[in-house]
Amino acid sequence: MNIVKICKDAKRIGIGGHIRPDGDCVGSCLGLSLYLKKVFPEKEVKVFLEKPSDHFSCIKGFKDIVILGRAVREEPDFDVFFAVDCGSERLGDAERLFKQAKVTVNIDHHISNAGGTGTCNYIDPEASSASELVYELIEEDMLDADIAAALYMGIAHDTGVFRYSCTSPKTMQAAAKLISFGFDFPGLIEETFYEKTYVQNQIMGRALLESMMIMNGRCIVSYIDRKTMEFYKVTGADLEGIVSQLKLTKGVECAVFMYEIRSLQYKVSLRSSEKVDVAKVAELFGGGGHKRAAGCTMNGTFHDVINNLSVHMEEQLEEAGA
Ligand code: AMP
Ligand code: MN
Ligand code: MN
């Protein structure tokens, strides 16, 4: 796929990522927009996202992101619209902009979106991140420190700083090239990935303290309810990282973390080590993701949700002879 060719005749280019934007989503959208603005300084290039965490404000272009809401509903049509790090159904309010654009491009690495939702699709479920795919698509001689920092951040976040099995030699080669542009890469990861505010740490502590081991210690589960979130004045974005911390527990194959989005409705995050395909489990409940990291929204009490999920995780463990 040649994105320069696709955008050549466009006047207005839009870019959107998934709701509850993570590091890869912000990095890939901003990396792509910085690149397109550099190649086509005369064109209008706009990024649309649900409000991302301020942790990402060090990335160039962050302050120009159009936050989903009323302004988006009044936005005129685009000539080209990119959905990055998701299919069109997870663009939130920007889905309309995607659907009404003359040309639609989908760049994604979610196995649950293997077919792609654009007129042009660049989908690779083997890729570590959407940022790695954007790196593959852009011309190397146009790279600079700002674009490199955005893409490096995205790759580092989706690979858990190069630890998860989605990390490939290609991922490391991309990262090696990106750090050659000379931005402060250890500082960037410290600031956007590891650093937590005091309340973020406190609420993570609560989730760990109240976690439970189920399925004979092969699965760990925990949740945070609305009342606790209101007490600590946190949003879902502040709970990122809890599920990965749970999964570090010795002997655990799966980790489930969920937080209440409204009464009897939870945003569920699933992680696994090596046997359970959590994307398959999430898809059963209308969600999706990757083999080792997936998510969905589920209704019921915490116990209903855990009962519904554990049947499928156990089934897969039994099939794997574990
Ligand atoms: P999360 O637990 O929300 O951090 O999500 C883990 C992975 O699954 C990320 O790559 C998400 O983009 C993906 N994911 C989460 N929820 C969904 C969903 N409803 N549909 C498709 N992918 C999802
Ligand atoms: Mn993402
Ligand atoms: Mn991603």
Coordinates of C-alpha atoms and ligand atoms in Angstrom, one line a residue:
M1 CA 0.0 0.0 0.0
N2 CA 1.3 3.5 -0.9
I3 CA -0.1 6.1 1.3
V4 CA 1.5 9.0 -0.5
K5 CA -0.2 7.9 -3.7
I6 CA -3.5 7.4 -1.9
C7 CA -3.4 11.0 -0.5
K8 CA -1.9 12.7 -3.5
D9 CA -5.1 14.3 -4.8
A10 CA -6.8 14.8 -1.4
K11 CA -7.3 18.2 0.1
R12 CA -8.6 17.1 3.5
I13 CA -7.2 14.0 5.3
G14 CA -8.6 12.7 8.6
I15 CA -7.1 10.1 11.0
G16 CA -8.9 8.3 13.8
G17 CA -8.0 5.7 16.3
H18 CA -9.9 3.6 18.8
I19 CA -12.0 4.8 21.8
R20 CA -10.0 4.7 25.1
P21 CA -6.8 5.5 23.1
D22 CA -3.7 3.8 24.4
G23 CA 0.0 4.5 23.6
D24 CA 0.0 2.7 20.3
C25 CA -3.2 4.4 19.2
V26 CA -1.8 7.9 20.0
G27 CA 1.7 7.1 18.7
S28 CA 0.5 5.7 15.4
C29 CA -2.1 8.4 14.7
L30 CA 0.3 11.2 15.6
G31 CA 3.2 9.6 13.8
L32 CA 1.1 9.2 10.6
S33 CA -0.2 12.8 10.8
L34 CA 3.3 14.3 11.4
Y35 CA 4.5 12.3 8.3
L36 CA 1.6 13.4 6.1
K37 CA 1.9 17.0 7.1
K38 CA 5.6 16.8 6.2
V39 CA 5.1 15.2 2.8
F40 CA 2.0 17.5 2.0
P41 CA 2.5 20.8 3.9
E42 CA -0.4 22.3 1.8
K43 CA -3.0 19.8 2.9
E44 CA -5.2 19.8 5.9
V45 CA -4.5 16.8 8.2
K46 CA -6.6 16.3 11.3
V47 CA -6.5 13.7 14.1
F48 CA -9.7 12.7 15.9
L49 CA -9.5 10.8 19.2
E50 CA -11.4 10.4 22.5
K51 CA -9.5 12.4 25.1
P52 CA -6.1 10.6 25.5
S53 CA -4.2 10.6 28.8
D54 CA -2.0 13.7 29.4
H55 CA 0.9 11.3 29.8
F56 CA 1.2 11.4 26.0
S57 CA 1.4 15.2 25.8
C58 CA 5.1 15.1 25.1
I59 CA 4.4 13.8 21.5
K60 CA 4.4 16.5 18.9
G61 CA 0.9 17.3 17.6
F62 CA -0.8 16.1 20.8
K63 CA -2.4 19.5 21.5
D64 CA -3.8 19.6 17.9
I65 CA -5.8 16.4 18.4
V66 CA -9.5 17.0 17.9
I67 CA -11.3 15.5 20.9
L68 CA -14.4 13.5 19.9
G69 CA -17.6 15.3 20.7
R70 CA -19.8 18.0 19.2
A71 CA -17.0 19.5 17.0
V72 CA -16.7 16.2 15.2
R73 CA -20.4 16.0 14.5
E74 CA -20.1 19.3 12.6
E75 CA -17.0 18.3 10.7
P76 CA -17.3 18.4 6.8
D77 CA -16.4 15.3 4.8
F78 CA -12.9 14.2 4.2
D79 CA -11.2 13.1 0.9
V80 CA -9.3 10.4 2.7
F81 CA -9.9 9.0 6.2
F82 CA -7.6 6.6 8.0
A83 CA -8.7 4.2 10.8
V84 CA -5.5 3.3 12.7
D85 CA -5.1 0.6 15.4
C86 CA -8.8 -0.5 15.0
G87 CA -11.6 -1.1 12.5
S88 CA -14.1 1.6 11.8
E89 CA -16.6 0.3 14.5
R90 CA -14.2 1.4 17.3
L91 CA -13.7 4.9 16.0
G92 CA -16.4 6.3 18.3
D93 CA -17.9 9.6 16.9
A94 CA -15.3 9.6 14.1
E95 CA -16.9 6.5 12.5
R96 CA -19.3 8.8 10.6
L97 CA -16.3 10.8 9.2
F98 CA -14.7 7.5 8.1
K99 CA -17.9 6.2 6.5
Q100 CA -18.5 9.5 4.6
A101 CA -15.0 9.9 3.3
K102 CA -14.3 9.4 -0.4
V103 CA -11.4 7.0 0.3
T104 CA -11.0 5.0 3.5
V105 CA -7.8 3.4 4.7
N106 CA -7.5 0.9 7.5
I107 CA -4.2 0.2 9.2
D108 CA -4.5 -2.3 12.0
H109 CA -2.9 -5.3 13.7
H110 CA -5.9 -6.7 15.6
I111 CA -6.7 -10.3 14.6
S112 CA -10.3 -9.6 15.3
N113 CA -10.2 -7.1 12.3
A114 CA -8.3 -9.4 9.9
G115 CA -10.4 -8.4 6.9
G116 CA -10.1 -4.7 7.4
T117 CA -12.9 -2.1 7.1
G118 CA -11.4 0.3 4.5
T119 CA -11.4 0.6 0.8
C120 CA -7.6 0.2 1.2
N121 CA -6.5 -2.1 4.0
Y122 CA -3.1 -2.7 5.5
I123 CA -3.7 -5.3 8.2
D124 CA -1.1 -7.6 9.8
P125 CA -2.1 -9.5 12.9
E126 CA 1.6 -10.6 13.3
A127 CA 2.8 -7.0 13.7
S128 CA 3.5 -5.8 17.2
S129 CA 1.6 -2.6 16.9
A130 CA -0.1 -0.2 14.5
S131 CA 2.9 2.1 15.0
E132 CA 5.1 -0.7 13.5
L133 CA 2.8 -0.8 10.5
V134 CA 2.9 3.0 10.0
Y135 CA 6.7 2.7 10.2
E136 CA 6.6 0.2 7.4
L137 CA 4.4 2.4 5.3
I138 CA 6.3 5.7 5.5
E139 CA 9.3 6.6 3.4
E140 CA 12.4 6.4 5.5
D141 CA 14.0 9.6 4.1
M142 CA 11.0 11.6 5.5
L143 CA 11.5 10.3 9.1
D144 CA 12.6 12.8 11.8
A145 CA 13.0 12.8 15.6
D146 CA 9.3 13.8 16.2
I147 CA 7.8 11.1 13.9
A148 CA 10.3 8.6 15.3
A149 CA 9.4 9.4 19.0
A150 CA 5.6 9.0 18.2
L151 CA 6.1 5.6 16.5
Y152 CA 8.7 4.4 19.1
M153 CA 6.3 5.1 21.9
G154 CA 3.5 3.2 20.2
I155 CA 5.7 0.1 19.6
A156 CA 7.1 0.2 23.1
H157 CA 3.6 0.4 24.7
D158 CA 2.0 -2.5 22.7
T159 CA 5.0 -4.7 23.3
G160 CA 5.2 -4.0 27.0
V161 CA 8.6 -2.4 26.3
F162 CA 9.7 -5.3 24.0
R163 CA 8.7 -8.1 26.3
Y164 CA 5.5 -9.6 24.8
S165 CA 5.5 -12.4 22.2
C166 CA 4.3 -9.9 19.6
T167 CA 7.9 -8.5 19.5
S168 CA 9.7 -9.8 16.4
P169 CA 13.1 -9.2 14.8
K170 CA 11.3 -6.7 12.5
T171 CA 10.0 -4.9 15.6
M172 CA 13.5 -4.5 17.0
Q173 CA 14.9 -3.4 13.6
A174 CA 12.2 -0.7 13.4
A175 CA 12.9 0.4 17.0
A176 CA 16.7 0.4 16.3
K177 CA 16.2 2.7 13.3
L178 CA 13.8 5.0 15.2
I179 CA 16.1 5.6 18.2
S180 CA 18.9 6.6 15.7
F181 CA 17.0 9.9 15.3
G182 CA 18.3 10.9 18.7
F183 CA 15.2 11.7 20.9
D184 CA 15.3 10.8 24.6
F185 CA 13.9 7.3 24.3
P186 CA 14.5 6.1 27.8
G187 CA 12.8 9.3 29.2
L188 CA 9.9 8.9 26.8
I189 CA 9.1 5.4 28.0
E190 CA 9.7 6.3 31.7
E191 CA 7.3 9.2 31.3
T192 CA 4.6 7.6 29.2
F193 CA 4.7 3.9 30.3
Y194 CA 6.1 3.4 33.7
E195 CA 5.4 6.6 35.6
K196 CA 2.1 6.6 37.5
T197 CA 0.5 9.4 39.5
Y198 CA 0.1 8.7 43.2
V199 CA -3.6 7.9 42.9
Q200 CA -3.0 5.6 40.0
N201 CA -0.6 3.6 42.2
Q202 CA -3.1 3.7 45.1
I203 CA -5.9 2.3 43.0
M204 CA -3.6 -0.3 41.5
G205 CA -2.8 -1.3 45.1
R206 CA -6.5 -1.7 45.8
A207 CA -7.0 -3.9 42.8
L208 CA -4.1 -6.1 43.7
L209 CA -5.2 -6.3 47.4
E210 CA -8.7 -7.3 46.4
S211 CA -7.8 -9.7 43.6
M212 CA -8.8 -13.4 43.7
M213 CA -7.2 -16.5 42.3
I214 CA -9.7 -18.8 40.5
M215 CA -9.4 -22.0 38.3
N216 CA -6.9 -23.6 40.7
G217 CA -4.6 -20.6 40.6
R218 CA -4.4 -20.5 36.8
C219 CA -6.4 -17.3 36.6
I220 CA -6.3 -14.1 38.7
V221 CA -9.2 -11.7 38.6
S222 CA -9.9 -8.2 40.1
Y223 CA -12.2 -5.2 39.6
I224 CA -12.8 -1.6 40.5
D225 CA -16.3 -0.3 41.0
R226 CA -17.6 3.2 40.2
K227 CA -17.7 4.2 43.8
T228 CA -14.0 3.5 44.2
M229 CA -13.2 5.3 40.9
E230 CA -15.2 8.3 42.1
F231 CA -13.4 8.3 45.5
Y232 CA -10.0 8.4 43.8
K233 CA -11.3 10.7 41.1
V234 CA -9.9 8.5 38.3
T235 CA -11.1 7.5 34.8
G236 CA -10.6 4.2 32.9
A237 CA -7.3 5.6 31.5
D238 CA -5.9 5.7 35.0
L239 CA -6.4 1.9 35.4
E240 CA -4.1 1.0 32.5
G241 CA -1.4 -1.4 33.6
I242 CA -3.4 -3.1 36.4
V243 CA -4.1 -6.1 34.3
S244 CA -0.5 -6.5 33.3
Q245 CA 0.6 -6.3 36.9
L246 CA -2.0 -9.0 37.8
K247 CA -0.6 -11.2 35.1
L248 CA 2.9 -11.2 36.5
T249 CA 1.6 -13.4 39.4
K250 CA 3.6 -16.7 39.5
G251 CA 1.6 -19.7 38.1
V252 CA -1.1 -17.6 36.5
E253 CA -2.0 -18.2 32.8
C254 CA -4.8 -15.6 32.5
A255 CA -5.5 -12.3 34.2
V256 CA -8.9 -10.5 34.1
F257 CA -9.3 -6.9 35.2
M258 CA -12.5 -5.0 34.9
Y259 CA -13.9 -1.6 35.9
E260 CA -17.5 -0.5 36.1
I261 CA -18.5 1.8 33.3
R262 CA -22.2 2.0 34.5
S263 CA -24.4 0.0 36.8
L264 CA -23.9 -3.7 36.0
Q265 CA -21.7 -3.0 33.0
Y266 CA -17.9 -3.5 32.9
K267 CA -15.0 -2.8 30.6
V268 CA -13.1 -6.1 30.7
S269 CA -9.4 -6.5 30.0
L270 CA -8.0 -10.0 29.4
R271 CA -4.3 -11.1 29.3
S272 CA -2.8 -14.6 28.9
S273 CA 0.7 -16.1 29.0
E274 CA 0.9 -18.8 26.5
K275 CA -2.1 -21.2 26.3
V276 CA -5.3 -19.2 26.2
D277 CA -6.3 -17.2 23.1
V278 CA -8.1 -14.3 24.8
A279 CA -9.1 -12.6 21.5
K280 CA -11.3 -15.7 20.9
V281 CA -12.9 -15.3 24.4
A282 CA -13.4 -11.6 24.0
E283 CA -15.0 -12.1 20.5
L284 CA -17.7 -14.3 22.1
F285 CA -18.8 -11.2 24.0
G286 CA -18.6 -8.7 21.2
G287 CA -15.0 -7.6 21.8
G288 CA -11.7 -8.5 20.3
G289 CA -8.0 -7.9 20.3
H290 CA -5.0 -10.1 20.1
K291 CA -4.2 -13.7 21.3
R292 CA -2.5 -12.5 24.5
A293 CA -4.3 -9.2 25.1
A294 CA -7.9 -8.5 24.4
G295 CA -10.9 -6.6 25.7
C296 CA -14.7 -6.4 25.7
T297 CA -17.7 -4.8 27.5
M298 CA -19.9 -7.2 29.5
N299 CA -23.1 -6.9 31.5
G300 CA -24.0 -8.3 34.9
T301 CA -22.4 -8.4 38.3
F302 CA -18.6 -9.0 38.7
H303 CA -19.4 -12.7 39.5
D304 CA -21.6 -13.1 36.5
V305 CA -18.8 -11.7 34.3
I306 CA -16.2 -14.0 35.8
N307 CA -18.4 -17.0 35.6
N308 CA -19.1 -16.3 31.9
L309 CA -15.5 -15.8 31.1
S310 CA -13.9 -18.6 33.1
V311 CA -16.0 -21.3 31.3
H312 CA -14.3 -20.4 28.1
M313 CA -10.8 -19.9 29.5
E314 CA -11.0 -23.3 31.3
E315 CA -12.3 -25.0 28.1
Q316 CA -9.2 -23.7 26.2
L317 CA -6.8 -24.8 29.0
E318 CA -8.4 -28.3 28.9
E319 CA -8.0 -28.4 25.1
A320 CA -4.4 -27.5 25.5
G321 CA -4.0 -30.3 28.0
A322 CA -3.1 -27.9 30.8
Ligands
AMP1 P1 -7.4 -3.4 26.7 O1 -7.5 -4.6 27.7 O2 -8.6 -2.6 26.6 O3 -6.1 -2.7 26.9 O4 -7.3 -4.1 25.3 C1 -6.3 -5.1 25.0 C2 -6.2 -5.2 23.5 O5 -7.5 -5.6 22.9 C3 -5.9 -3.8 22.8 O6 -5.1 -4.1 21.7 C4 -7.2 -3.3 22.4 O7 -7.2 -2.5 21.3 C5 -8.0 -4.6 22.1 N1 -9.4 -4.5 22.4 C6 -10.0 -4.0 23.6 N2 -11.3 -4.0 23.5 C7 -11.7 -4.4 22.2 C8 -12.9 -4.5 21.5 N3 -14.1 -4.3 22.0 N4 -12.8 -4.9 20.2 C9 -11.6 -5.1 19.6 N5 -10.4 -5.0 20.2 C10 -10.4 -4.7 21.5
MN2 MN -4.5 0.1 20.9
MN3 MN -2.2 -1.5 19.0

